[in-house]
PDB file of C-alpha atoms in Angstrom:
ATOM      1  CA  UNK A 113      68.801  89.828 102.292  1.00 47.00           C
ATOM      2  CA  UNK A 114      68.214  93.544 101.659  1.00 46.00           C
ATOM      3  CA  UNK A 115      67.104  92.723  98.127  1.00 46.00           C
ATOM      4  CA  UNK A 116      64.558  90.264  99.545  1.00 54.00           C
ATOM      5  CA  UNK A 117      63.094  93.064 101.681  1.00 48.00           C
ATOM      6  CA  UNK A 118      62.731  95.525  98.821  1.00 51.00           C
ATOM      7  CA  UNK A 119      65.826  97.676  99.135  1.00 50.00           C
ATOM      8  CA  UNK A 120      66.560  97.419  95.445  1.00 54.00           C
ATOM      9  CA  UNK A 121      68.504  95.236  93.085  1.00 48.00           C
ATOM     10  CA  UNK A 122      71.811  93.750  94.151  1.00 54.00           C
ATOM     11  CA  UNK A 123      73.522  96.169  91.773  1.00 54.00           C
ATOM     12  CA  UNK A 124      72.530  99.043  94.105  1.00 61.00           C
ATOM     13  CA  UNK A 125      73.790  97.371  97.278  1.00 63.00           C
ATOM     14  CA  UNK A 126      77.558  97.609  97.375  1.00 73.00           C
ATOM     15  CA  UNK A 127      80.201  95.949  99.496  1.00 77.00           C
ATOM     16  CA  UNK A 128      83.396  97.347 100.980  1.00 83.00           C
ATOM     17  CA  UNK A 129      86.607  95.927  99.676  1.00 88.00           C
ATOM     18  CA  UNK A 130      89.095  94.224 101.957  1.00 92.00           C
ATOM     19  CA  UNK A 131      91.415  97.167 101.277  1.00 93.00           C
ATOM     20  CA  UNK A 132      88.807  99.674 102.516  1.00 89.00           C
ATOM     21  CA  UNK A 133      88.210  97.655 105.677  1.00 89.00           C
ATOM     22  CA  UNK A 134      91.967  97.376 106.255  1.00 93.00           C
ATOM     23  CA  UNK A 135      92.267 101.141 105.737  1.00 91.00           C
ATOM     24  CA  UNK A 136      89.759 101.752 108.548  1.00 88.00           C
ATOM     25  CA  UNK A 137      91.709  99.416 110.839  1.00 92.00           C
ATOM     26  CA  UNK A 138      94.996 101.122 109.988  1.00 93.00           C
ATOM     27  CA  UNK A 139      93.606 104.627 110.348  1.00 90.00           C
ATOM     28  CA  UNK A 140      92.190 103.960 113.810  1.00 89.00           C
ATOM     29  CA  UNK A 141      94.839 101.506 114.979  1.00 92.00           C
ATOM     30  CA  UNK A 142      92.295  98.818 115.869  1.00 92.00           C
ATOM     31  CA  UNK A 143      91.252  95.391 114.701  1.00 94.00           C
ATOM     32  CA  UNK A 144      87.597  95.592 113.785  1.00 93.00           C
ATOM     33  CA  UNK A 145      85.404  92.742 115.030  1.00 94.00           C
ATOM     34  CA  UNK A 146      84.356  89.998 112.639  1.00 94.00           C
ATOM     35  CA  UNK A 147      80.658  90.915 112.891  1.00 92.00           C
ATOM     36  CA  UNK A 148      81.281  94.481 111.706  1.00 85.00           C
ATOM     37  CA  UNK A 149      83.627  93.407 108.909  1.00 90.00           C
ATOM     38  CA  UNK A 150      81.064  90.878 107.724  1.00 86.00           C
ATOM     39  CA  UNK A 151      78.406  93.580 107.523  1.00 79.00           C
ATOM     40  CA  UNK A 152      80.721  95.931 105.640  1.00 83.00           C
ATOM     41  CA  UNK A 153      81.575  93.188 103.155  1.00 84.00           C
ATOM     42  CA  UNK A 154      77.912  93.131 102.111  1.00 72.00           C
ATOM     43  CA  UNK A 155      76.592  96.677 102.450  1.00 71.00           C
ATOM     44  CA  UNK A 156      79.553  98.863 103.388  1.00 58.00           C
ATOM     45  CA  UNK A 157      79.536 101.014 100.244  1.00 59.00           C
ATOM     46  CA  UNK A 158      75.848 101.356  99.477  1.00 60.00           C
ATOM     47  CA  UNK A 159      72.533 100.273 100.955  1.00 58.00           C
ATOM     48  CA  UNK A 160      69.994 101.762  98.512  1.00 53.00           C
ATOM     49  CA  UNK A 161      67.937 103.371 101.251  1.00 55.00           C
ATOM     50  CA  UNK A 162      68.512 100.986 104.141  1.00 55.00           C
ATOM     51  CA  UNK A 163      69.569 103.107 107.144  1.00 57.00           C
ATOM     52  CA  UNK A 164      68.455 106.197 105.210  1.00 57.00           C
ATOM     53  CA  UNK A 165      69.415 109.439 106.910  1.00 55.00           C
ATOM     54  CA  UNK A 166      72.370 107.978 108.746  1.00 63.00           C
ATOM     55  CA  UNK A 167      76.027 108.093 107.875  1.00 62.00           C
ATOM     56  CA  UNK A 168      77.034 104.457 107.790  1.00 65.00           C
ATOM     57  CA  UNK A 169      78.578 103.471 104.470  1.00 66.00           C
ATOM     58  CA  UNK A 170      82.234 103.867 103.584  1.00 66.00           C
ATOM     59  CA  UNK A 171      83.941 106.331 103.807  1.00 71.00           C
ATOM     60  CA  UNK A 172      81.618 107.788 106.491  1.00 75.00           C
ATOM     61  CA  UNK A 173      83.094 105.683 109.343  1.00 80.00           C
ATOM     62  CA  UNK A 174      86.377 107.535 108.776  1.00 81.00           C
ATOM     63  CA  UNK A 175      84.709 110.743 109.984  1.00 84.00           C
ATOM     64  CA  UNK A 176      82.276 109.446 112.580  1.00 86.00           C
ATOM     65  CA  UNK A 177      84.638 109.582 115.547  1.00 89.00           C
ATOM     66  CA  UNK A 178      85.271 113.293 114.988  1.00 89.00           C
ATOM     67  CA  UNK A 179      81.514 113.839 114.620  1.00 87.00           C
ATOM     68  CA  UNK A 180      80.883 111.931 117.860  1.00 88.00           C
ATOM     69  CA  UNK A 181      83.515 113.861 119.801  1.00 89.00           C
ATOM     70  CA  UNK A 182      82.015 117.137 118.564  1.00 87.00           C
ATOM     71  CA  UNK A 183      78.585 115.979 119.745  1.00 82.00           C
ATOM     72  CA  UNK A 184      79.913 115.009 123.166  1.00 84.00           C
ATOM     73  CA  UNK A 185      81.560 118.411 123.506  1.00 84.00           C
ATOM     74  CA  UNK A 186      78.325 120.163 122.501  1.00 80.00           C
ATOM     75  CA  UNK A 187      76.326 118.092 124.983  1.00 73.00           C
ATOM     76  CA  UNK A 188      78.663 119.118 127.800  1.00 66.00           C
ATOM     77  CA  UNK A 189      76.231 118.444 130.643  1.00 70.00           C
ATOM     78  CA  UNK A 190      76.887 114.720 130.171  1.00 69.00           C
ATOM     79  CA  UNK A 191      79.951 113.148 131.754  1.00 76.00           C
ATOM     80  CA  UNK A 192      81.113 110.819 128.986  1.00 82.00           C
ATOM     81  CA  UNK A 193      84.065 110.334 126.661  1.00 87.00           C
ATOM     82  CA  UNK A 194      84.999 107.748 124.082  1.00 92.00           C
ATOM     83  CA  UNK A 195      87.733 105.228 124.837  1.00 94.00           C
ATOM     84  CA  UNK A 196      90.652 104.884 122.412  1.00 93.00           C
ATOM     85  CA  UNK A 197      89.327 101.443 121.484  1.00 95.00           C
ATOM     86  CA  UNK A 198      85.771 102.651 120.767  1.00 95.00           C
ATOM     87  CA  UNK A 199      84.865 102.673 117.079  1.00 92.00           C
ATOM     88  CA  UNK A 200      82.049 104.974 115.985  1.00 92.00           C
ATOM     89  CA  UNK A 201      80.452 103.465 112.907  1.00 88.00           C
ATOM     90  CA  UNK A 202      77.193 105.341 112.419  1.00 83.00           C
ATOM     91  CA  UNK A 203      75.878 108.849 112.982  1.00 82.00           C
ATOM     92  CA  UNK A 204      72.354 110.164 112.592  1.00 79.00           C
ATOM     93  CA  UNK A 205      71.815 113.785 111.601  1.00 70.00           C
ATOM     94  CA  UNK A 206      73.806 115.279 114.465  1.00 70.00           C
ATOM     95  CA  UNK A 207      71.591 113.856 117.191  1.00 76.00           C
ATOM     96  CA  UNK A 208      73.028 110.418 117.915  1.00 84.00           C
ATOM     97  CA  UNK A 209      75.762 107.942 117.099  1.00 90.00           C
ATOM     98  CA  UNK A 210      76.422 104.217 117.433  1.00 88.00           C
ATOM     99  CA  UNK A 211      79.699 102.674 118.520  1.00 94.00           C
ATOM    100  CA  UNK A 212      81.302  99.524 119.874  1.00 94.00           C
ATOM    101  CA  UNK A 213      84.499  98.796 121.739  1.00 97.00           C
ATOM    102  CA  UNK A 214      86.933  96.874 119.554  1.00 96.00           C
ATOM    103  CA  UNK A 215      88.239  94.973 122.589  1.00 96.00           C
ATOM    104  CA  UNK A 216      84.876  93.409 123.458  1.00 97.00           C
ATOM    105  CA  UNK A 217      85.118  90.386 121.159  1.00 96.00           C
ATOM    106  CA  UNK A 218      84.195  89.452 117.612  1.00 95.00           C
ATOM    107  CA  UNK A 219      80.518  90.401 118.047  1.00 96.00           C
ATOM    108  CA  UNK A 220      80.633  93.230 120.595  1.00 96.00           C
ATOM    109  CA  UNK A 221      77.636  95.015 122.070  1.00 96.00           C
ATOM    110  CA  UNK A 222      76.631  98.148 120.197  1.00 94.00           C
ATOM    111  CA  UNK A 223      76.107 101.313 122.205  1.00 93.00           C
ATOM    112  CA  UNK A 224      73.830 104.171 121.223  1.00 90.00           C
ATOM    113  CA  UNK A 225      74.594 107.696 122.356  1.00 86.00           C
ATOM    114  CA  UNK A 226      71.738 110.162 121.932  1.00 81.00           C
ATOM    115  CA  UNK A 227      71.675 113.843 122.675  1.00 73.00           C
ATOM    116  CA  UNK A 228      70.808 114.485 126.329  1.00 64.00           C
ATOM    117  CA  UNK A 229      71.153 110.870 127.434  1.00 64.00           C
ATOM    118  CA  UNK A 230      73.812 108.435 128.585  1.00 64.00           C
ATOM    119  CA  UNK A 231      75.088 105.683 126.269  1.00 64.00           C
ATOM    120  CA  UNK A 232      72.963 102.548 126.277  1.00 62.00           C
ATOM    121  CA  UNK A 233      73.021  99.121 124.698  1.00 54.00           C
TER     122      UNK A 233
END
């Protein structure tokens, strides 16, 4: 689909391996939802410009939780913390991050946390 919309040849859009996805699950002690795993199987290692400026592709999700917790600490006027079952999968230049709760089904809602605001769907 990304190729159809001009994001380059298929050779520049890379998938995550099952081993990489399993490594994320093991590292965070969660079972990732089917919708997220499906996405990572198609574009998890390279998007050729799609989502430019954000940290989304593997191995970035391994570091996103730490990034998110640092942001929350920096934005201390907000009363919010991540749950153990929250999985942060995308960050954007230190100003926001996206996450879902791994216990909210196979296609969970995605929450956006932006500097100076509360998380929203």
